[in-house]
Amino acid sequence: MTHIAAREGSDTAFDRAVAAVRAGEAPEGQAKALYDRLTEDERLNLLDGDTPFWEGMRSMREEGYNARPYVHGAIGRLGIPGTRFVDGPRGCVAGKGTAFPVSMARGATWDVGLEERVGEVIGREIRAQGGNFFGGVCINLPRHPAWGRIQETYGDDPCHLGEFGAALTRGAQKYVMACAKHYALNSMENARFTVDVTIDEATLHDVYLPHFKRAVDEGVAAVMSAYNSVNGEWAGQNEYLLTEVLRNQWRWSGITVSDFIWGLRDAAKSLNAGLDLEEPLAQQRATHLRRQLAAGETSWDKVERAGVRLLAAQLRSYATRAQGPFGLDLMANEEARALSRTVAARSMVLLKNDEVGGAPLLPLTPAAVSSIAVVGRLADAPNMGDHGSSDVRAPGYVSPLAGITAAFPGAKIAAITDGDAAAARAIARSAEVAIVIAGYDARDEGEYVGADTMRRPELLALFPPLPPSGGRPQAAAGGGSRPAGPGPNPVMTAGDQFGGDRASLALRAQDEEIIRAVAAVNPRTIVCIVAAGAVMMEAWRREVPAILMMWYAGMEGGRALADVLTGVHNPSGRLPFSIPVSSQHLPPFDRTAAKVTYDRFHGQRLLDKLGVKAAFPHGFGLSYTTFGIGEVAVIERGPAGMRLAATVTNTGRRDAHHVVQVYGRCRQGGYPGELMLIGFAAAPVAAGKSVRVEVPVSFTPLARWDASKKTRVMPDPADVDLEVGSYAHDPSAVVLAGSGLRHGDPAHSAASR
């Protein structure tokens, strides 16, 4: 096992190849030259992890998941660093990094420039930990809000997902290789190792792959395959996905990597299908590949194909990435924490803000509030998301209670944090303002590796035999020796008690009881929801005047919450999904299903198809000020899209950000009548001022798969109607018929919130 990292300014064969690429040589040619210098063993070692399997599993138990980079294919004698994996997407998992708000929260900012800055911080921190590969560009589309890992992705719309994935890729790849995941159709958690997803080709390409295509077009270095099966074949050895789509149709030259431990089922088949790297340990390929080569089940040409790709990806990155030094002082430093706080504040979505006593309840003026009741079991609990592979070991955490206490130094703060509804009612009755912190934690949703996972014979069969000193093996079905499992769960720490798909879309009964109890005695009640996906609120939302979606808000979340509640930051987050009034308005979801079929309808488009209104539509969010979208003009036009300029006026008295959203529908071609997000832009607008916001608009979301051409066909621009507004079905939106206007022609709308 060799753990080396290429040193800045060293002189090895790899360094000289990097210099040649930097001077204009093709990465593939230099990679082939390096590959030709490798021994047979070294060539095979490129294709999986450098750490022996059971040693790596023991390290996960003792050190924790990804406490340091996982190294694959390092060749010390030539200076080849290998891929040095650090997970995400909440931040740099290795070391003590900055815990940003979860991806879904960041998606609620609708600000790709802000997300690019997050990627830069993560990339720098990974470099400080000795890593060169960021495995955290998660862009899975959540078909249903119960998906356990919904916190790791940005929203449920392909256009929105693609742009945020591209932004995180741009930021991170200034410093490291970035990896988009989990390819493809990974939107169930409990059954992720067993479920087969059936999907037709058109739905796959038009709904579930466009965001991956956007990351590929951005130049993402790697794509990680999913655990699940797609149309009868595991994603980690699915030739259609890994070769036909990525290589032949999309002409992509990056590297494909497996998800961890159970990401493939047959070493030779995965290599033949186009999977370059098995992560993160020496496992199936180390155990079986040499024998399979001898038996003719795969070939050395396939080994070379994968090896050259892996070397070329490293050369591309090292030739273009920023140079050091990258010291440990970068980890969660003051600048990074400030960015985390800004992102958290920008992400929070004000869903309701009714008048109380003749004025909207929010914002609160600290000097005018003498007493506050803060209640809820999550009010003072460390709660930055699940305890799976995205868990960041942040050096600190500011809870909602701590943030509120600091922001109201002159107020008496009374807190009930044990979930006692009677006690919460008692303190709320005597307080001027009551703030309820309700929602979920790692027990309710998140990554899932349960005790049942570790007992499945077909998964245990993927483990190499224990070494002679590794303990007593257990006989496996079909004969031979297989270990009973690695002992305590290597990722999750409490087995079945943690994570998984949500069993309910409502809050816990305890939380709902507290909300109703507090609202009954205090008319100035604010509910702050900690969650990642849609929460059903119909049982109580009409009983409270103010609701704020605060998400899993990261290490500075408590301070950011106080910033929004007090108006230091005007709420500018917008929902990256719709929230229905009934779970009957969602696709079917069985978290234990062995087979499932996906169609094209979910989220806002399913609500539109059913002809029902959302409780809160896609893109919705209130503000402490008001906005109007006035003149809209086409400033650039092409067959694949256009660039619009919208005049946005802040008609209130507070500086704020606003998000211009563009939705499109085809009248005849494509999928007639379906409203799709096709562009957006966030911009600051000072109180009483107007700004001209440029919005890139793509017709790609409206394109339709053509099976005969093996590509998506763009709609005729003259067939496309646009709505330029503030959320889906905004009645104040500017409507551009037939792609609207000639170059420079204006249109107008009424003011919108």
mmCIF file of N, CA and C in Angstrom, residues 65-167:
data_model
loop_
_atom_site.group_PDB
_atom_site.id
_atom_site.type_symbol
_atom_site.label_atom_id
_atom_site.label_comp_id
_atom_site.label_asym_id
_atom_site.label_seq_id
_atom_site.Cartn_x
_atom_site.Cartn_y
_atom_site.Cartn_z
ATOM 1 N N TYR A 65 -15.524 7.393 9.007
ATOM 2 C CA TYR A 65 -15.571 7.407 7.546
ATOM 3 C C TYR A 65 -14.783 8.578 6.980
ATOM 4 N N ASN A 66 -13.877 8.293 6.038
ATOM 5 C CA ASN A 66 -13.165 9.314 5.260
ATOM 6 C C ASN A 66 -12.475 10.347 6.141
ATOM 7 N N ALA A 67 -11.932 9.889 7.255
ATOM 8 C CA ALA A 67 -11.193 10.804 8.127
ATOM 9 C C ALA A 67 -9.969 11.368 7.419
ATOM 10 N N ARG A 68 -9.453 10.614 6.452
ATOM 11 C CA ARG A 68 -8.391 11.083 5.561
ATOM 12 C C ARG A 68 -8.736 10.600 4.155
ATOM 13 N N PRO A 69 -8.086 11.134 3.145
ATOM 14 C CA PRO A 69 -8.456 10.753 1.779
ATOM 15 C C PRO A 69 -8.293 9.263 1.524
ATOM 16 N N TYR A 70 -9.202 8.707 0.722
ATOM 17 C CA TYR A 70 -9.070 7.335 0.236
ATOM 18 C C TYR A 70 -8.273 7.369 -1.058
ATOM 19 N N VAL A 71 -7.198 6.598 -1.104
ATOM 20 C CA VAL A 71 -6.249 6.673 -2.213
ATOM 21 C C VAL A 71 -6.452 5.482 -3.148
ATOM 22 N N HIS A 72 -6.433 5.765 -4.451
ATOM 23 C CA HIS A 72 -6.597 4.743 -5.481
ATOM 24 C C HIS A 72 -5.513 4.924 -6.541
ATOM 25 N N GLY A 73 -4.741 3.890 -6.805
ATOM 26 C CA GLY A 73 -3.825 3.897 -7.938
ATOM 27 C C GLY A 73 -2.615 4.785 -7.797
ATOM 28 N N ALA A 74 -2.112 4.974 -6.597
ATOM 29 C CA ALA A 74 -0.869 5.733 -6.421
ATOM 30 C C ALA A 74 0.324 4.843 -6.789
ATOM 31 N N ILE A 75 1.222 5.374 -7.613
ATOM 32 C CA ILE A 75 2.430 4.643 -8.022
ATOM 33 C C ILE A 75 3.627 5.504 -7.630
ATOM 34 N N GLY A 76 4.208 5.195 -6.489
ATOM 35 C CA GLY A 76 5.234 6.051 -5.917
ATOM 36 C C GLY A 76 6.454 6.227 -6.791
ATOM 37 N N ARG A 77 6.901 5.185 -7.472
ATOM 38 C CA ARG A 77 8.175 5.264 -8.197
ATOM 39 C C ARG A 77 8.097 6.211 -9.386
ATOM 40 N N LEU A 78 6.875 6.505 -9.891
ATOM 41 C CA LEU A 78 6.709 7.461 -10.988
ATOM 42 C C LEU A 78 6.064 8.769 -10.524
ATOM 43 N N GLY A 79 5.768 8.857 -9.239
ATOM 44 C CA GLY A 79 5.152 10.069 -8.706
ATOM 45 C C GLY A 79 3.677 10.207 -9.015
ATOM 46 N N ILE A 80 3.043 9.127 -9.447
ATOM 47 C CA ILE A 80 1.613 9.195 -9.776
ATOM 48 C C ILE A 80 0.824 9.266 -8.477
ATOM 49 N N PRO A 81 0.070 10.338 -8.255
ATOM 50 C CA PRO A 81 -0.599 10.501 -6.955
ATOM 51 C C PRO A 81 -1.797 9.591 -6.772
ATOM 52 N N GLY A 82 -2.416 9.141 -7.868
ATOM 53 C CA GLY A 82 -3.680 8.428 -7.770
ATOM 54 C C GLY A 82 -4.814 9.385 -7.444
ATOM 55 N N THR A 83 -6.024 8.871 -7.498
ATOM 56 C CA THR A 83 -7.162 9.687 -7.056
ATOM 57 C C THR A 83 -7.251 9.578 -5.543
ATOM 58 N N ARG A 84 -7.370 10.721 -4.900
ATOM 59 C CA ARG A 84 -7.328 10.814 -3.441
ATOM 60 C C ARG A 84 -8.662 11.413 -2.989
ATOM 61 N N PHE A 85 -9.596 10.523 -2.731
ATOM 62 C CA PHE A 85 -11.022 10.828 -2.590
ATOM 63 C C PHE A 85 -11.359 11.452 -1.237
ATOM 64 N N VAL A 86 -12.118 12.557 -1.287
ATOM 65 C CA VAL A 86 -12.741 13.138 -0.095
ATOM 66 C C VAL A 86 -14.205 13.398 -0.431
ATOM 67 N N ASP A 87 -15.084 12.997 0.463
ATOM 68 C CA ASP A 87 -16.520 13.057 0.194
ATOM 69 C C ASP A 87 -17.098 14.436 0.497
ATOM 70 N N GLY A 88 -18.358 14.582 0.175
ATOM 71 C CA GLY A 88 -19.163 15.776 0.376
ATOM 72 C C GLY A 88 -20.617 15.357 0.295
ATOM 73 N N PRO A 89 -21.546 16.257 -0.037
ATOM 74 C CA PRO A 89 -21.376 17.612 -0.564
ATOM 75 C C PRO A 89 -21.520 18.734 0.458
ATOM 76 N N ARG A 90 -21.694 18.379 1.740
ATOM 77 C CA ARG A 90 -21.915 19.403 2.760
ATOM 78 C C ARG A 90 -20.648 20.192 3.050
ATOM 79 N N GLY A 91 -19.517 19.642 2.611
ATOM 80 C CA GLY A 91 -18.230 20.257 2.865
ATOM 81 C C GLY A 91 -17.159 19.192 2.777
ATOM 82 N N CYS A 92 -15.945 19.549 3.160
ATOM 83 C CA CYS A 92 -14.823 18.600 3.161
ATOM 84 C C CYS A 92 -14.988 17.652 4.343
ATOM 85 N N VAL A 93 -15.219 16.364 4.057
ATOM 86 C CA VAL A 93 -15.478 15.385 5.109
ATOM 87 C C VAL A 93 -14.202 15.054 5.884
ATOM 88 N N ALA A 94 -13.060 15.000 5.212
ATOM 89 C CA ALA A 94 -11.803 14.715 5.899
ATOM 90 C C ALA A 94 -11.405 15.892 6.786
ATOM 91 N N GLY A 95 -10.810 15.582 7.925
ATOM 92 C CA GLY A 95 -10.390 16.639 8.833
ATOM 93 C C GLY A 95 -11.567 17.333 9.474
ATOM 94 N N LYS A 96 -11.369 18.578 9.860
ATOM 95 C CA LYS A 96 -12.418 19.375 10.505
ATOM 96 C C LYS A 96 -12.748 20.549 9.584
ATOM 97 N N GLY A 97 -13.620 20.273 8.612
ATOM 98 C CA GLY A 97 -13.914 21.245 7.580
ATOM 99 C C GLY A 97 -15.091 22.142 7.910
ATOM 100 N N THR A 98 -15.379 23.022 6.972
ATOM 101 C CA THR A 98 -16.521 23.924 7.077
ATOM 102 C C THR A 98 -17.795 23.161 6.744
ATOM 103 N N ALA A 99 -18.734 23.139 7.669
ATOM 104 C CA ALA A 99 -20.028 22.508 7.409
ATOM 105 C C ALA A 99 -20.972 23.560 6.842
ATOM 106 N N PHE A 100 -21.163 23.498 5.535
ATOM 107 C CA PHE A 100 -22.100 24.401 4.883
ATOM 108 C C PHE A 100 -23.528 23.891 5.059
ATOM 109 N N PRO A 101 -24.511 24.731 4.812
ATOM 110 C CA PRO A 101 -25.869 24.200 4.719
ATOM 111 C C PRO A 101 -25.915 23.076 3.696
ATOM 112 N N VAL A 102 -26.830 22.136 3.869
ATOM 113 C CA VAL A 102 -26.931 21.015 2.943
ATOM 114 C C VAL A 102 -27.246 21.532 1.535
ATOM 115 N N SER A 103 -27.015 20.681 0.546
ATOM 116 C CA SER A 103 -27.184 21.097 -0.849
ATOM 117 C C SER A 103 -28.585 21.624 -1.141
ATOM 118 N N MET A 104 -29.616 20.985 -0.570
ATOM 119 C CA MET A 104 -30.974 21.453 -0.843
ATOM 120 C C MET A 104 -31.163 22.894 -0.376
ATOM 121 N N ALA A 105 -30.572 23.229 0.769
ATOM 122 C CA ALA A 105 -30.624 24.606 1.235
ATOM 123 C C ALA A 105 -29.911 25.530 0.254
ATOM 124 N N ARG A 106 -28.761 25.108 -0.227
ATOM 125 C CA ARG A 106 -28.010 25.944 -1.160
ATOM 126 C C ARG A 106 -28.765 26.094 -2.479
ATOM 127 N N GLY A 107 -29.480 25.029 -2.883
ATOM 128 C CA GLY A 107 -30.324 25.147 -4.059
ATOM 129 C C GLY A 107 -31.409 26.181 -3.882
ATOM 130 N N ALA A 108 -31.855 26.385 -2.640
ATOM 131 C CA ALA A 108 -32.905 27.371 -2.366
ATOM 132 C C ALA A 108 -32.420 28.802 -2.516
ATOM 133 N N THR A 109 -31.108 29.012 -2.604
ATOM 134 C CA THR A 109 -30.614 30.369 -2.889
ATOM 135 C C THR A 109 -30.834 30.747 -4.341
ATOM 136 N N TRP A 110 -30.929 29.762 -5.233
ATOM 137 C CA TRP A 110 -31.042 29.967 -6.676
ATOM 138 C C TRP A 110 -29.896 30.840 -7.194
ATOM 139 N N ASP A 111 -28.752 30.787 -6.526
ATOM 140 C CA ASP A 111 -27.615 31.645 -6.867
ATOM 141 C C ASP A 111 -26.411 30.763 -7.187
ATOM 142 N N VAL A 112 -26.154 30.538 -8.481
ATOM 143 C CA VAL A 112 -25.064 29.643 -8.871
ATOM 144 C C VAL A 112 -23.701 30.267 -8.596
ATOM 145 N N GLY A 113 -23.613 31.580 -8.590
ATOM 146 C CA GLY A 113 -22.351 32.223 -8.240
ATOM 147 C C GLY A 113 -21.971 31.950 -6.798
ATOM 148 N N LEU A 114 -22.947 31.978 -5.914
ATOM 149 C CA LEU A 114 -22.714 31.666 -4.511
ATOM 150 C C LEU A 114 -22.288 30.210 -4.357
ATOM 151 N N GLU A 115 -22.922 29.311 -5.112
ATOM 152 C CA GLU A 115 -22.555 27.895 -5.041
ATOM 153 C C GLU A 115 -21.145 27.661 -5.569
ATOM 154 N N GLU A 116 -20.730 28.402 -6.568
ATOM 155 C CA GLU A 116 -19.356 28.267 -7.056
ATOM 156 C C GLU A 116 -18.357 28.643 -5.968
ATOM 157 N N ARG A 117 -18.676 29.658 -5.184
ATOM 158 C CA ARG A 117 -17.803 30.048 -4.071
ATOM 159 C C ARG A 117 -17.733 28.943 -3.017
ATOM 160 N N VAL A 118 -18.849 28.275 -2.763
ATOM 161 C CA VAL A 118 -18.846 27.134 -1.848
ATOM 162 C C VAL A 118 -17.904 26.049 -2.372
ATOM 163 N N GLY A 119 -17.992 25.765 -3.674
ATOM 164 C CA GLY A 119 -17.108 24.777 -4.275
ATOM 165 C C GLY A 119 -15.642 25.135 -4.121
ATOM 166 N N GLU A 120 -15.320 26.405 -4.224
ATOM 167 C CA GLU A 120 -13.929 26.831 -4.062
ATOM 168 C C GLU A 120 -13.421 26.548 -2.656
ATOM 169 N N VAL A 121 -14.233 26.853 -1.659
ATOM 170 C CA VAL A 121 -13.823 26.595 -0.274
ATOM 171 C C VAL A 121 -13.629 25.101 -0.051
ATOM 172 N N ILE A 122 -14.567 24.295 -0.539
ATOM 173 C CA ILE A 122 -14.446 22.847 -0.367
ATOM 174 C C ILE A 122 -13.183 22.334 -1.059
ATOM 175 N N GLY A 123 -12.927 22.809 -2.269
ATOM 176 C CA GLY A 123 -11.737 22.383 -2.993
ATOM 177 C C GLY A 123 -10.457 22.724 -2.257
ATOM 178 N N ARG A 124 -10.386 23.921 -1.706
ATOM 179 C CA ARG A 124 -9.183 24.318 -0.960
ATOM 180 C C ARG A 124 -9.008 23.458 0.295
ATOM 181 N N GLU A 125 -10.093 23.188 1.002
ATOM 182 C CA GLU A 125 -9.988 22.391 2.219
ATOM 183 C C GLU A 125 -9.586 20.945 1.904
ATOM 184 N N ILE A 126 -10.083 20.407 0.795
ATOM 185 C CA ILE A 126 -9.668 19.060 0.389
ATOM 186 C C ILE A 126 -8.168 19.034 0.102
ATOM 187 N N ARG A 127 -7.672 20.063 -0.572
ATOM 188 C CA ARG A 127 -6.224 20.147 -0.829
ATOM 189 C C ARG A 127 -5.454 20.217 0.492
ATOM 190 N N ALA A 128 -5.983 20.941 1.467
ATOM 191 C CA ALA A 128 -5.307 21.038 2.761
ATOM 192 C C ALA A 128 -5.224 19.686 3.452
ATOM 193 N N GLN A 129 -6.163 18.783 3.135
ATOM 194 C CA GLN A 129 -6.167 17.456 3.725
ATOM 195 C C GLN A 129 -5.387 16.436 2.892
ATOM 196 N N GLY A 130 -4.754 16.890 1.818
ATOM 197 C CA GLY A 130 -3.994 15.981 0.972
ATOM 198 C C GLY A 130 -4.829 15.283 -0.079
ATOM 199 N N GLY A 131 -6.049 15.734 -0.294
ATOM 200 C CA GLY A 131 -6.908 15.144 -1.298
ATOM 201 C C GLY A 131 -6.782 15.834 -2.642
ATOM 202 N N ASN A 132 -7.250 15.160 -3.686
ATOM 203 C CA ASN A 132 -7.269 15.780 -5.014
ATOM 204 C C ASN A 132 -8.561 15.469 -5.765
ATOM 205 N N PHE A 133 -9.557 14.908 -5.054
ATOM 206 C CA PHE A 133 -10.760 14.407 -5.709
ATOM 207 C C PHE A 133 -11.936 14.643 -4.770
ATOM 208 N N PHE A 134 -12.943 15.363 -5.271
ATOM 209 C CA PHE A 134 -14.119 15.708 -4.473
ATOM 210 C C PHE A 134 -15.305 14.875 -4.942
ATOM 211 N N GLY A 135 -15.781 13.979 -4.087
ATOM 212 C CA GLY A 135 -16.867 13.085 -4.472
ATOM 213 C C GLY A 135 -18.230 13.597 -4.085
ATOM 214 N N GLY A 136 -18.465 14.905 -4.186
ATOM 215 C CA GLY A 136 -19.678 15.464 -3.601
ATOM 216 C C GLY A 136 -20.566 16.292 -4.502
ATOM 217 N N VAL A 137 -20.487 16.130 -5.828
ATOM 218 C CA VAL A 137 -21.418 16.865 -6.693
ATOM 219 C C VAL A 137 -22.648 15.971 -6.874
ATOM 220 N N CYS A 138 -23.532 16.006 -5.897
ATOM 221 C CA CYS A 138 -24.704 15.132 -5.901
ATOM 222 C C CYS A 138 -25.847 15.833 -6.628
ATOM 223 N N ILE A 139 -26.272 15.248 -7.738
ATOM 224 C CA ILE A 139 -27.325 15.869 -8.552
ATOM 225 C C ILE A 139 -28.423 14.862 -8.888
ATOM 226 N N ASN A 140 -28.680 13.941 -7.965
ATOM 227 C CA ASN A 140 -29.808 13.042 -8.188
ATOM 228 C C ASN A 140 -31.121 13.802 -8.111
ATOM 229 N N LEU A 141 -32.064 13.410 -8.942
ATOM 230 C CA LEU A 141 -33.378 14.045 -8.967
ATOM 231 C C LEU A 141 -34.287 13.321 -7.980
ATOM 232 N N PRO A 142 -34.780 14.014 -6.948
ATOM 233 C CA PRO A 142 -35.669 13.375 -5.971
ATOM 234 C C PRO A 142 -37.099 13.280 -6.504
ATOM 235 N N ARG A 143 -37.445 12.118 -6.985
ATOM 236 C CA ARG A 143 -38.784 11.896 -7.535
ATOM 237 C C ARG A 143 -39.850 12.070 -6.465
ATOM 238 N N HIS A 144 -39.512 11.763 -5.229
ATOM 239 C CA HIS A 144 -40.465 11.835 -4.113
ATOM 240 C C HIS A 144 -39.752 12.440 -2.908
ATOM 241 N N PRO A 145 -40.411 13.325 -2.157
ATOM 242 C CA PRO A 145 -39.717 14.002 -1.047
ATOM 243 C C PRO A 145 -39.369 13.104 0.123
ATOM 244 N N ALA A 146 -39.851 11.862 0.147
ATOM 245 C CA ALA A 146 -39.484 10.953 1.233
ATOM 246 C C ALA A 146 -38.083 10.380 1.067
ATOM 247 N N TRP A 147 -37.450 10.579 -0.093
ATOM 248 C CA TRP A 147 -36.107 10.034 -0.305
ATOM 249 C C TRP A 147 -35.174 10.456 0.829
ATOM 250 N N GLY A 148 -34.504 9.498 1.431
ATOM 251 C CA GLY A 148 -33.711 9.756 2.618
ATOM 252 C C GLY A 148 -32.547 10.698 2.424
ATOM 253 N N ARG A 149 -31.956 10.703 1.221
ATOM 254 C CA ARG A 149 -30.784 11.554 0.993
ATOM 255 C C ARG A 149 -31.129 12.798 0.188
ATOM 256 N N ILE A 150 -32.366 13.242 0.290
ATOM 257 C CA ILE A 150 -32.783 14.422 -0.450
ATOM 258 C C ILE A 150 -31.976 15.650 -0.048
ATOM 259 N N GLN A 151 -31.428 15.635 1.171
ATOM 260 C CA GLN A 151 -30.623 16.774 1.629
ATOM 261 C C GLN A 151 -29.340 16.946 0.822
ATOM 262 N N GLU A 152 -28.907 15.900 0.102
ATOM 263 C CA GLU A 152 -27.642 15.964 -0.622
ATOM 264 C C GLU A 152 -27.787 16.516 -2.034
ATOM 265 N N THR A 153 -28.995 16.786 -2.476
ATOM 266 C CA THR A 153 -29.186 17.305 -3.818
ATOM 267 C C THR A 153 -29.869 18.665 -3.748
ATOM 268 N N TYR A 154 -30.067 19.303 -4.900
ATOM 269 C CA TYR A 154 -30.415 20.724 -4.914
ATOM 270 C C TYR A 154 -31.884 21.046 -5.149
ATOM 271 N N GLY A 155 -32.669 20.106 -5.623
ATOM 272 C CA GLY A 155 -34.048 20.382 -5.965
ATOM 273 C C GLY A 155 -34.567 19.293 -6.871
ATOM 274 N N ASP A 156 -35.800 19.440 -7.335
ATOM 275 C CA ASP A 156 -36.390 18.357 -8.122
ATOM 276 C C ASP A 156 -36.586 18.712 -9.586
ATOM 277 N N ASP A 157 -35.882 19.732 -10.051
ATOM 278 C CA ASP A 157 -36.017 20.148 -11.446
ATOM 279 C C ASP A 157 -34.694 19.951 -12.185
ATOM 280 N N PRO A 158 -34.699 19.320 -13.371
ATOM 281 C CA PRO A 158 -33.446 19.042 -14.082
ATOM 282 C C PRO A 158 -32.631 20.286 -14.421
ATOM 283 N N CYS A 159 -33.287 21.373 -14.828
ATOM 284 C CA CYS A 159 -32.558 22.603 -15.169
ATOM 285 C C CYS A 159 -31.840 23.158 -13.946
ATOM 286 N N HIS A 160 -32.547 23.261 -12.849
ATOM 287 C CA HIS A 160 -32.002 23.778 -11.598
ATOM 288 C C HIS A 160 -30.867 22.890 -11.095
ATOM 289 N N LEU A 161 -31.087 21.580 -11.108
ATOM 290 C CA LEU A 161 -30.061 20.637 -10.682
ATOM 291 C C LEU A 161 -28.794 20.765 -11.518
ATOM 292 N N GLY A 162 -28.973 20.820 -12.828
ATOM 293 C CA GLY A 162 -27.821 20.886 -13.713
ATOM 294 C C GLY A 162 -26.984 22.123 -13.501
ATOM 295 N N GLU A 163 -27.633 23.267 -13.346
ATOM 296 C CA GLU A 163 -26.883 24.513 -13.167
ATOM 297 C C GLU A 163 -26.140 24.542 -11.838
ATOM 298 N N PHE A 164 -26.748 24.003 -10.788
ATOM 299 C CA PHE A 164 -26.047 23.974 -9.501
ATOM 300 C C PHE A 164 -24.918 22.955 -9.503
ATOM 301 N N GLY A 165 -25.137 21.801 -10.133
ATOM 302 C CA GLY A 165 -24.046 20.849 -10.252
ATOM 303 C C GLY A 165 -22.878 21.419 -11.035
ATOM 304 N N ALA A 166 -23.184 22.151 -12.097
ATOM 305 C CA ALA A 166 -22.130 22.786 -12.894
ATOM 306 C C ALA A 166 -21.388 23.835 -12.077
ATOM 307 N N ALA A 167 -22.121 24.585 -11.253
ATOM 308 C CA ALA A 167 -21.485 25.628 -10.440
ATOM 309 C C ALA A 167 -20.545 25.036 -9.401
#
